[in-house]
Amino acid sequence: MARAFQIAVFEGDGIGPEIMTPTLHILTQLSTARADYSLDFVTHPAGAAHYSKTGESLPATSLEAAGAADAILLSAMGLPDVRYEDGTEISPQIDLRKAFNLFAGVRPVRVGPGHPTPLKIPEGRAIDFVLIRESTEGLFHTQGRGEVSADEARETLLITRKVSEKLFQFAFQLAQDRKNRGVGQGRVTCVDKANVFRAFAYFRGLFDVEAAKHPGLNADHAYVDATALWMVQKPWDFDVLVTENMFGDILSDLGAGLMGGLGLAPSADIGLNQAVFQPCHGSAPDIAGEGKANPIAMILSAAMMLEWLGTRHDVPAMIEDGQRLRDAVETVLLQSDQLTPDLGGGNTTAGIEQAVLAALYA
Ligand code: ATP
């Protein structure tokens, strides 16, 4: 009998709804072709446009429904002109991370043959690593609560044992899973600034304790500034990188750049009981409503959702479909005439949906 999953959908702002539409069409096609699982999508209000209308960015009913769902699919959110009174942007995605303790921000950086990467990849090398960004504390701890006076401003960075232990367990488990699948060398790198800040020396110390429990995996450390350099000079050396919230925020955009642009970078924020899947990019208000937004990052985030649900609930067909979807996107990326304007082509958002479906059912 088909295993039924309820997916809480947040369509987002700007290009958010435009890139969610093809994603839901593709997921529906994939799941209806399977006897093993079904997906039921329920859309909930949240975001900057909703805040403008109602004064609420993430209604309690939406939060509750998201918590009760099997997974959360979230499109780009926020609008530069819509802000809270303190000047910060509307970001329900950050509220969800905190509400459900989604400590592991998973940002895969994979460069396939069709990716317009700015790097020249040497023969025999491949860029395929995962950046894990802690997503509930770090320098985001006082987000919206920083102290600002006429003469100074302060934010507090928080590293806790509880969250760091879960984070490092997750990182080593991921490295082990990748190694088992024949991807990566089974290595976890702790990215920090332990030479300057005591909080990062503490972070590193907790990492080393977890590393000692995994003698079959390699563990090492790198400073965040050196990591930025190496992500450009030798990204093929990385396997799993794990880091603090703000460092991860910055490095994940660098990772998106390596892949050829924000429109190609998926992400997942994963906790012990819930997960949110969303593209790395923002709501791109400059191109909203024009039908030319690239939906690939959203589609690849949906592929991550299928794999997460399939692994968690032991439904191999979902893991297979996640991989098939990724392969279909790779096929589309090899056809330069099929790409949206951000990647130098002339295709539309709806055209990408057709191209992905054609590649899936070729
Ligand atoms: P945020 O701070 O919310 O992440 P941002 O300020 O980084 O947002 P984005 O909204 O991500 O900005 O947009 C940055 C640039 O990338 C814009 O020019 C936008 O049009 C472009 N862009 C982002 N996502 C896409 C996409 N999916 N398709 C096409 N262009 C995109």
Tab-separated table of C-alpha atoms and ligand atoms in Angstrom:
chain	number	residue	atom	x	y	z
A	1	MET	CA	0.000	0.000	0.000
A	2	ALA	CA	1.199	3.507	-0.795
A	3	ARG	CA	2.744	5.392	2.092
A	4	ALA	CA	1.032	8.828	2.204
A	5	PHE	CA	3.052	11.929	3.093
A	6	GLN	CA	1.668	15.337	3.843
A	7	ILE	CA	3.864	18.182	2.643
A	8	ALA	CA	3.425	21.685	4.072
A	9	VAL	CA	4.002	24.131	1.209
A	10	PHE	CA	5.026	27.781	1.611
A	11	GLU	CA	4.938	29.536	-1.746
A	12	GLY	CA	6.995	32.527	-0.618
A	13	ASP	CA	7.371	35.996	-2.097
A	14	GLY	CA	8.595	37.473	-5.382
A	15	ILE	CA	9.487	34.579	-7.698
A	16	GLY	CA	8.596	32.121	-4.897
A	17	PRO	CA	5.175	31.038	-6.233
A	18	GLU	CA	6.501	30.942	-9.820
A	19	ILE	CA	9.214	28.397	-8.994
A	20	MET	CA	6.982	26.405	-6.634
A	21	THR	CA	4.386	25.703	-9.369
A	22	PRO	CA	6.645	23.620	-11.675
A	23	THR	CA	8.162	21.893	-8.642
A	24	LEU	CA	4.767	20.690	-7.414
A	25	HIS	CA	3.802	19.606	-10.950
A	26	ILE	CA	6.947	17.501	-11.243
A	27	LEU	CA	6.568	15.982	-7.761
A	28	THR	CA	2.949	15.118	-8.567
A	29	GLN	CA	3.968	13.396	-11.818
A	30	LEU	CA	6.679	11.414	-10.039
A	31	SER	CA	4.521	10.304	-7.119
A	32	THR	CA	1.394	9.429	-9.107
A	33	ALA	CA	3.506	7.092	-11.254
A	34	ARG	CA	4.466	5.154	-8.105
A	35	ALA	CA	2.476	2.650	-6.092
A	36	ASP	CA	4.840	2.972	-3.103
A	37	TYR	CA	4.168	6.530	-1.988
A	38	SER	CA	1.844	9.484	-2.434
A	39	LEU	CA	2.290	13.194	-1.686
A	40	ASP	CA	-0.430	15.492	-0.444
A	41	PHE	CA	0.459	19.196	-0.709
A	42	VAL	CA	-1.185	21.713	1.608
A	43	THR	CA	-0.307	25.392	1.114
A	44	HIS	CA	-0.027	27.678	4.150
A	45	PRO	CA	0.305	31.463	4.355
A	46	ALA	CA	3.579	33.130	5.451
A	47	GLY	CA	6.080	35.653	4.171
A	48	ALA	CA	6.575	39.327	3.442
A	49	ALA	CA	3.493	39.831	1.252
A	50	HIS	CA	1.367	38.147	3.910
A	51	TYR	CA	2.946	40.392	6.560
A	52	SER	CA	2.049	43.500	4.509
A	53	LYS	CA	-1.568	42.408	4.398
A	54	THR	CA	-2.027	41.061	7.913
A	55	GLY	CA	0.867	42.199	10.137
A	56	GLU	CA	1.823	38.514	10.634
A	57	SER	CA	4.785	36.903	8.881
A	58	LEU	CA	4.259	33.339	10.104
A	59	PRO	CA	0.766	32.772	11.555
A	60	ALA	CA	0.542	30.333	14.472
A	61	THR	CA	-1.781	28.096	12.398
A	62	SER	CA	0.862	27.867	9.636
A	63	LEU	CA	3.555	27.029	12.162
A	64	GLU	CA	1.412	24.347	13.749
A	65	ALA	CA	0.487	22.813	10.382
A	66	ALA	CA	4.155	22.813	9.355
A	67	GLY	CA	5.082	20.974	12.539
A	68	ALA	CA	2.419	18.334	11.920
A	69	ALA	CA	3.430	17.729	8.267
A	70	ASP	CA	5.926	15.057	7.186
A	71	ALA	CA	8.149	17.664	5.530
A	72	ILE	CA	8.139	21.353	4.636
A	73	LEU	CA	8.729	22.641	1.120
A	74	LEU	CA	9.461	26.339	1.205
A	75	SER	CA	10.094	28.729	-1.645
A	76	ALA	CA	12.072	31.969	-1.618
A	77	MET	CA	10.783	34.394	1.023
A	78	GLY	CA	11.190	38.045	1.926
A	79	LEU	CA	10.943	41.354	0.050
A	80	PRO	CA	13.511	44.139	0.441
A	81	ASP	CA	10.856	46.829	0.934
A	82	VAL	CA	8.818	44.946	3.526
A	83	ARG	CA	10.513	45.039	6.909
A	84	TYR	CA	9.810	44.746	10.595
A	85	GLU	CA	9.864	47.986	12.542
A	86	ASP	CA	13.510	47.408	13.543
A	87	GLY	CA	14.513	47.365	9.853
A	88	THR	CA	15.202	43.626	9.557
A	89	GLU	CA	13.709	41.559	6.744
A	90	ILE	CA	10.762	39.211	7.064
A	91	SER	CA	12.271	35.727	7.219
A	92	PRO	CA	9.847	33.000	8.365
A	93	GLN	CA	12.398	30.429	7.177
A	94	ILE	CA	14.639	31.472	10.089
A	95	ASP	CA	11.665	31.293	12.481
A	96	LEU	CA	10.963	27.743	11.269
A	97	ARG	CA	14.580	26.726	11.827
A	98	LYS	CA	14.399	27.951	15.405
A	99	ALA	CA	10.884	26.620	16.111
A	100	PHE	CA	11.737	23.072	14.962
A	101	ASN	CA	15.426	23.075	15.993
A	102	LEU	CA	16.592	22.545	12.425
A	103	PHE	CA	20.238	22.716	13.391
A	104	ALA	CA	21.771	21.170	10.244
A	105	GLY	CA	21.677	23.422	7.188
A	106	VAL	CA	22.706	21.085	4.391
A	107	ARG	CA	24.118	22.809	1.284
A	108	PRO	CA	25.348	20.329	-1.327
A	109	VAL	CA	27.915	21.787	-3.727
A	110	ARG	CA	27.970	19.562	-6.773
A	111	VAL	CA	29.222	20.580	-10.186
A	112	GLY	CA	27.994	18.325	-12.979
A	113	PRO	CA	29.099	18.493	-16.635
A	114	GLY	CA	26.386	21.025	-17.563
A	115	HIS	CA	26.998	23.410	-14.663
A	116	PRO	CA	28.336	26.806	-15.768
A	117	THR	CA	31.021	26.840	-13.067
A	118	PRO	CA	33.537	29.678	-13.260
A	119	LEU	CA	36.305	27.216	-12.285
A	120	LYS	CA	38.459	25.128	-14.564
A	121	ILE	CA	38.251	21.638	-13.095
A	122	PRO	CA	41.412	19.570	-13.696
A	123	GLU	CA	41.065	16.226	-15.462
A	124	GLY	CA	40.112	13.472	-13.022
A	125	ARG	CA	38.799	15.878	-10.355
A	126	ALA	CA	35.173	16.512	-9.371
A	127	ILE	CA	33.498	19.091	-7.172
A	128	ASP	CA	31.063	17.214	-4.950
A	129	PHE	CA	31.040	18.241	-1.315
A	130	VAL	CA	28.486	19.177	1.316
A	131	LEU	CA	28.620	22.244	3.501
A	132	ILE	CA	26.726	21.879	6.777
A	133	ARG	CA	25.792	25.200	8.274
A	134	GLU	CA	24.606	25.183	11.887
A	135	SER	CA	21.279	26.997	11.547
A	136	THR	CA	19.857	27.832	14.970
A	137	GLU	CA	22.546	29.697	16.932
A	138	GLY	CA	26.047	31.066	16.224
A	139	LEU	CA	26.020	34.728	15.223
A	140	PHE	CA	22.299	34.522	14.439
A	141	HIS	CA	21.590	33.978	18.144
A	142	THR	CA	20.558	37.565	18.824
A	143	GLN	CA	18.966	38.102	15.415
A	144	GLY	CA	16.355	40.843	15.790
A	145	ARG	CA	17.495	41.465	19.392
A	146	GLY	CA	20.907	43.060	18.883
A	147	GLU	CA	21.607	46.045	21.125
A	148	VAL	CA	22.048	49.269	19.197
A	149	SER	CA	22.730	52.689	20.686
A	150	ALA	CA	24.034	55.882	19.115
A	151	ASP	CA	27.605	54.869	19.906
A	152	GLU	CA	27.745	51.108	19.541
A	153	ALA	CA	25.999	47.994	18.361
A	154	ARG	CA	26.294	44.466	19.729
A	155	GLU	CA	25.228	40.986	18.657
A	156	THR	CA	26.142	37.843	20.569
A	157	LEU	CA	27.527	34.632	19.097
A	158	LEU	CA	26.313	31.513	20.876
A	159	ILE	CA	27.789	28.025	20.591
A	160	THR	CA	26.171	25.367	22.798
A	161	ARG	CA	27.304	21.865	23.613
A	162	LYS	CA	23.803	20.493	23.001
A	163	VAL	CA	23.449	21.795	19.452
A	164	SER	CA	27.108	21.304	18.490
A	165	GLU	CA	27.052	17.648	19.557
A	166	LYS	CA	23.984	16.972	17.369
A	167	LEU	CA	25.533	18.945	14.536
A	168	PHE	CA	28.798	16.981	14.580
A	169	GLN	CA	26.986	13.649	14.902
A	170	PHE	CA	24.987	14.620	11.810
A	171	ALA	CA	28.146	15.616	9.918
A	172	PHE	CA	29.971	12.343	10.636
A	173	GLN	CA	26.864	10.318	9.799
A	174	LEU	CA	26.584	12.138	6.477
A	175	ALA	CA	30.259	11.506	5.681
A	176	GLN	CA	29.736	7.816	6.505
A	177	ASP	CA	26.617	7.627	4.279
A	178	ARG	CA	28.476	9.288	1.421
A	179	LYS	CA	31.418	6.925	1.836
A	180	ASN	CA	29.040	3.937	1.827
A	181	ARG	CA	27.549	5.227	-1.457
A	182	GLY	CA	31.037	5.597	-2.950
A	183	VAL	CA	30.913	9.417	-2.823
A	184	GLY	CA	33.637	11.328	-0.979
A	185	GLN	CA	36.606	10.068	0.988
A	186	GLY	CA	34.879	9.839	4.363
A	187	ARG	CA	36.249	13.101	5.693
A	188	VAL	CA	34.749	15.826	7.861
A	189	THR	CA	36.380	19.245	8.139
A	190	CYS	CA	35.476	21.586	10.997
A	191	VAL	CA	35.541	25.155	9.676
A	192	ASP	CA	36.133	27.726	12.415
A	193	LYS	CA	38.258	30.594	13.647
A	194	ALA	CA	39.692	28.789	16.645
A	195	ASN	CA	42.950	30.743	16.444
A	196	VAL	CA	41.176	33.997	17.357
A	197	PHE	CA	37.963	33.259	19.264
A	198	ARG	CA	37.559	31.135	22.387
A	199	ALA	CA	34.017	30.218	21.285
A	200	PHE	CA	35.466	28.565	18.179
A	201	ALA	CA	38.144	26.753	20.180
A	202	TYR	CA	35.229	25.348	22.213
A	203	PHE	CA	33.397	24.440	18.982
A	204	ARG	CA	36.523	22.663	17.717
A	205	GLY	CA	36.973	20.827	21.013
A	206	LEU	CA	33.448	19.397	20.760
A	207	PHE	CA	34.148	18.432	17.145
A	208	ASP	CA	37.263	16.518	18.208
A	209	VAL	CA	35.284	14.570	20.817
A	210	GLU	CA	32.803	13.430	18.126
A	211	ALA	CA	35.628	12.734	15.648
A	212	ALA	CA	37.227	10.309	18.114
A	213	LYS	CA	34.061	8.173	17.941
A	214	HIS	CA	34.542	7.620	14.191
A	215	PRO	CA	37.919	5.947	13.678
A	216	GLY	CA	36.852	4.852	10.175
A	217	LEU	CA	36.469	8.473	9.037
A	218	ASN	CA	39.030	11.251	8.709
A	219	ALA	CA	38.586	14.486	10.605
A	220	ASP	CA	40.457	17.737	10.204
A	221	HIS	CA	40.127	21.487	10.806
A	222	ALA	CA	40.368	24.582	8.660
A	223	TYR	CA	40.078	28.286	9.386
A	224	VAL	CA	37.158	29.929	7.647
A	225	ASP	CA	39.297	32.425	5.712
A	226	ALA	CA	41.523	29.656	4.354
A	227	THR	CA	38.415	27.636	3.509
A	228	ALA	CA	37.103	30.494	1.334
A	229	LEU	CA	40.424	30.444	-0.548
A	230	TRP	CA	40.472	26.659	-0.931
A	231	MET	CA	36.852	26.557	-2.095
A	232	VAL	CA	38.114	28.478	-5.125
A	233	GLN	CA	41.575	26.882	-5.458
A	234	LYS	CA	40.928	23.209	-4.712
A	235	PRO	CA	37.251	22.511	-3.909
A	236	TRP	CA	37.666	18.935	-5.182
A	237	ASP	CA	39.555	18.146	-1.959
A	238	PHE	CA	36.506	18.699	0.266
A	239	ASP	CA	34.000	16.059	1.375
A	240	VAL	CA	31.858	17.246	4.322
A	241	LEU	CA	32.449	20.693	5.841
A	242	VAL	CA	30.734	21.677	9.071
A	243	THR	CA	30.606	25.212	10.405
A	244	GLU	CA	28.896	27.953	12.425
A	245	ASN	CA	25.762	29.735	11.190
A	246	MET	CA	27.195	32.990	9.800
A	247	PHE	CA	30.318	31.376	8.329
A	248	GLY	CA	28.019	28.816	6.685
A	249	ASP	CA	25.723	31.537	5.370
A	250	ILE	CA	28.608	33.211	3.571
A	251	LEU	CA	30.356	30.051	2.362
A	252	SER	CA	27.101	28.610	0.989
A	253	ASP	CA	26.773	31.554	-1.427
A	254	LEU	CA	30.369	30.927	-2.475
A	255	GLY	CA	29.356	27.289	-3.033
A	256	ALA	CA	26.392	28.440	-5.140
A	257	GLY	CA	28.828	30.521	-7.196
A	258	LEU	CA	30.962	27.424	-7.829
A	259	MET	CA	27.886	25.614	-9.118
A	260	GLY	CA	27.193	28.376	-11.625
A	261	GLY	CA	24.755	30.584	-9.769
A	262	LEU	CA	22.139	30.933	-7.083
A	263	GLY	CA	19.469	29.497	-9.393
A	264	LEU	CA	21.146	26.074	-9.141
A	265	ALA	CA	21.793	25.802	-5.389
A	266	PRO	CA	19.406	23.696	-3.283
A	267	SER	CA	19.328	23.391	0.485
A	268	ALA	CA	17.753	21.591	3.410
A	269	ASP	CA	17.479	22.575	7.064
A	270	ILE	CA	17.244	19.348	9.009
A	271	GLY	CA	16.454	18.617	12.650
A	272	LEU	CA	15.764	15.410	14.541
A	273	ASN	CA	12.006	15.508	13.796
A	274	GLN	CA	11.365	17.924	10.927
A	275	ALA	CA	13.041	19.394	7.857
A	276	VAL	CA	12.575	22.358	5.528
A	277	PHE	CA	13.652	22.191	1.878
A	278	GLN	CA	14.198	25.454	0.047
A	279	PRO	CA	16.428	27.062	-2.603
A	280	CYS	CA	19.474	29.020	-1.379
A	281	HIS	CA	18.464	32.128	-3.300
A	282	GLY	CA	16.160	34.966	-2.281
A	283	SER	CA	12.868	36.051	-3.819
A	284	ALA	CA	14.495	37.945	-6.743
A	285	PRO	CA	11.891	40.750	-6.842
A	286	ASP	CA	13.738	42.301	-9.822
A	287	ILE	CA	12.447	39.523	-12.108
A	288	ALA	CA	9.229	38.508	-10.294
A	289	GLY	CA	6.161	38.136	-12.499
A	290	GLU	CA	8.162	37.833	-15.716
A	291	GLY	CA	7.962	34.040	-15.937
A	292	LYS	CA	11.714	33.702	-16.426
A	293	ALA	CA	12.896	32.712	-12.937
A	294	ASN	CA	15.050	29.609	-12.821
A	295	PRO	CA	13.192	26.908	-10.820
A	296	ILE	CA	16.130	24.454	-10.732
A	297	ALA	CA	17.308	25.226	-7.168
A	298	MET	CA	13.729	24.706	-5.964
A	299	ILE	CA	13.404	21.464	-7.965
A	300	LEU	CA	16.715	20.154	-6.580
A	301	SER	CA	15.548	21.035	-3.061
A	302	ALA	CA	12.460	18.910	-3.729
A	303	ALA	CA	14.787	16.062	-4.798
A	304	MET	CA	16.531	16.382	-1.424
A	305	MET	CA	13.115	16.185	0.254
A	306	LEU	CA	12.270	12.942	-1.559
A	307	GLU	CA	15.579	11.427	-0.480
A	308	TRP	CA	15.200	12.580	3.134
A	309	LEU	CA	11.644	11.202	3.395
A	310	GLY	CA	12.601	7.982	1.602
A	311	THR	CA	15.568	7.388	3.912
A	312	ARG	CA	13.650	8.293	7.066
A	313	HIS	CA	10.623	6.129	6.256
A	314	ASP	CA	12.419	3.417	4.325
A	315	VAL	CA	10.736	3.995	0.957
A	316	PRO	CA	13.432	3.205	-1.645
A	317	ALA	CA	11.211	4.460	-4.508
A	318	MET	CA	11.449	7.989	-3.076
A	319	ILE	CA	15.234	7.820	-2.868
A	320	GLU	CA	15.284	6.589	-6.473
A	321	ASP	CA	12.975	9.395	-7.591
A	322	GLY	CA	15.174	11.981	-5.871
A	323	GLN	CA	18.151	10.668	-7.840
A	324	ARG	CA	16.126	10.500	-11.081
A	325	LEU	CA	15.064	14.098	-10.618
A	326	ARG	CA	18.663	15.180	-10.089
A	327	ASP	CA	19.741	13.264	-13.206
A	328	ALA	CA	16.918	14.888	-15.225
A	329	VAL	CA	18.124	18.339	-14.140
A	330	GLU	CA	21.678	17.415	-15.190
A	331	THR	CA	20.336	16.441	-18.625
A	332	VAL	CA	18.548	19.787	-18.965
A	333	LEU	CA	21.680	21.691	-17.919
A	334	LEU	CA	23.578	20.100	-20.801
A	335	GLN	CA	21.135	21.678	-23.284
A	336	SER	CA	22.180	25.338	-23.432
A	337	ASP	CA	19.074	26.306	-25.448
A	338	GLN	CA	16.888	25.057	-22.559
A	339	LEU	CA	18.307	27.375	-19.884
A	340	THR	CA	16.717	30.440	-18.301
A	341	PRO	CA	18.260	33.935	-18.774
A	342	ASP	CA	20.292	33.793	-15.515
A	343	LEU	CA	22.253	30.966	-17.172
A	344	GLY	CA	22.497	32.702	-20.533
A	345	GLY	CA	19.497	31.038	-22.236
A	346	GLY	CA	16.072	32.218	-23.308
A	347	ASN	CA	13.834	29.608	-21.694
A	348	THR	CA	10.979	30.318	-19.272
A	349	THR	CA	10.151	28.881	-15.857
A	350	ALA	CA	7.378	26.794	-17.422
A	351	GLY	CA	9.775	25.736	-20.189
A	352	ILE	CA	12.166	24.291	-17.582
A	353	GLU	CA	9.292	22.238	-16.150
A	354	GLN	CA	8.636	20.791	-19.612
A	355	ALA	CA	12.339	20.123	-20.167
A	356	VAL	CA	12.732	18.344	-16.810
A	357	LEU	CA	9.606	16.241	-17.427
A	358	ALA	CA	10.863	15.391	-20.914
A	359	ALA	CA	14.226	14.289	-19.449
A	360	LEU	CA	12.457	12.252	-16.741
A	361	TYR	CA	10.237	10.381	-19.178
A	362	ALA	CA	12.586	10.223	-22.189
B	1	ATP	P1	18.309	37.065	0.124
B	1	ATP	O1	19.109	38.037	0.937
B	1	ATP	O2	16.865	37.002	0.470
B	1	ATP	O3	18.962	35.717	-0.014
B	1	ATP	P2	19.467	38.335	-2.142
B	1	ATP	O4	19.507	39.779	-1.829
B	1	ATP	O5	20.716	37.523	-1.992
B	1	ATP	O6	18.273	37.656	-1.346
B	1	ATP	P3	18.229	37.200	-4.465
B	1	ATP	O7	16.773	37.444	-4.341
B	1	ATP	O8	18.713	35.846	-4.204
B	1	ATP	O9	18.988	38.272	-3.603
B	1	ATP	O10	18.671	37.669	-5.908
B	1	ATP	C1	20.028	38.013	-6.238
B	1	ATP	C2	20.132	38.109	-7.769
B	1	ATP	O11	20.035	36.785	-8.308
B	1	ATP	C3	18.994	38.904	-8.401
B	1	ATP	O12	19.476	39.630	-9.506
B	1	ATP	C4	18.015	37.843	-8.852
B	1	ATP	O13	17.256	38.216	-9.968
B	1	ATP	C5	18.926	36.671	-9.179
B	1	ATP	N1	18.249	35.391	-8.896
B	1	ATP	C6	18.080	34.819	-7.668
B	1	ATP	N2	17.393	33.670	-7.787
B	1	ATP	C7	17.121	33.515	-9.091
B	1	ATP	C8	16.431	32.506	-9.849
B	1	ATP	N3	15.888	31.432	-9.262
B	1	ATP	N4	16.321	32.674	-11.180
B	1	ATP	C9	16.874	33.729	-11.792
B	1	ATP	N5	17.544	34.706	-11.150
B	1	ATP	C10	17.664	34.610	-9.814
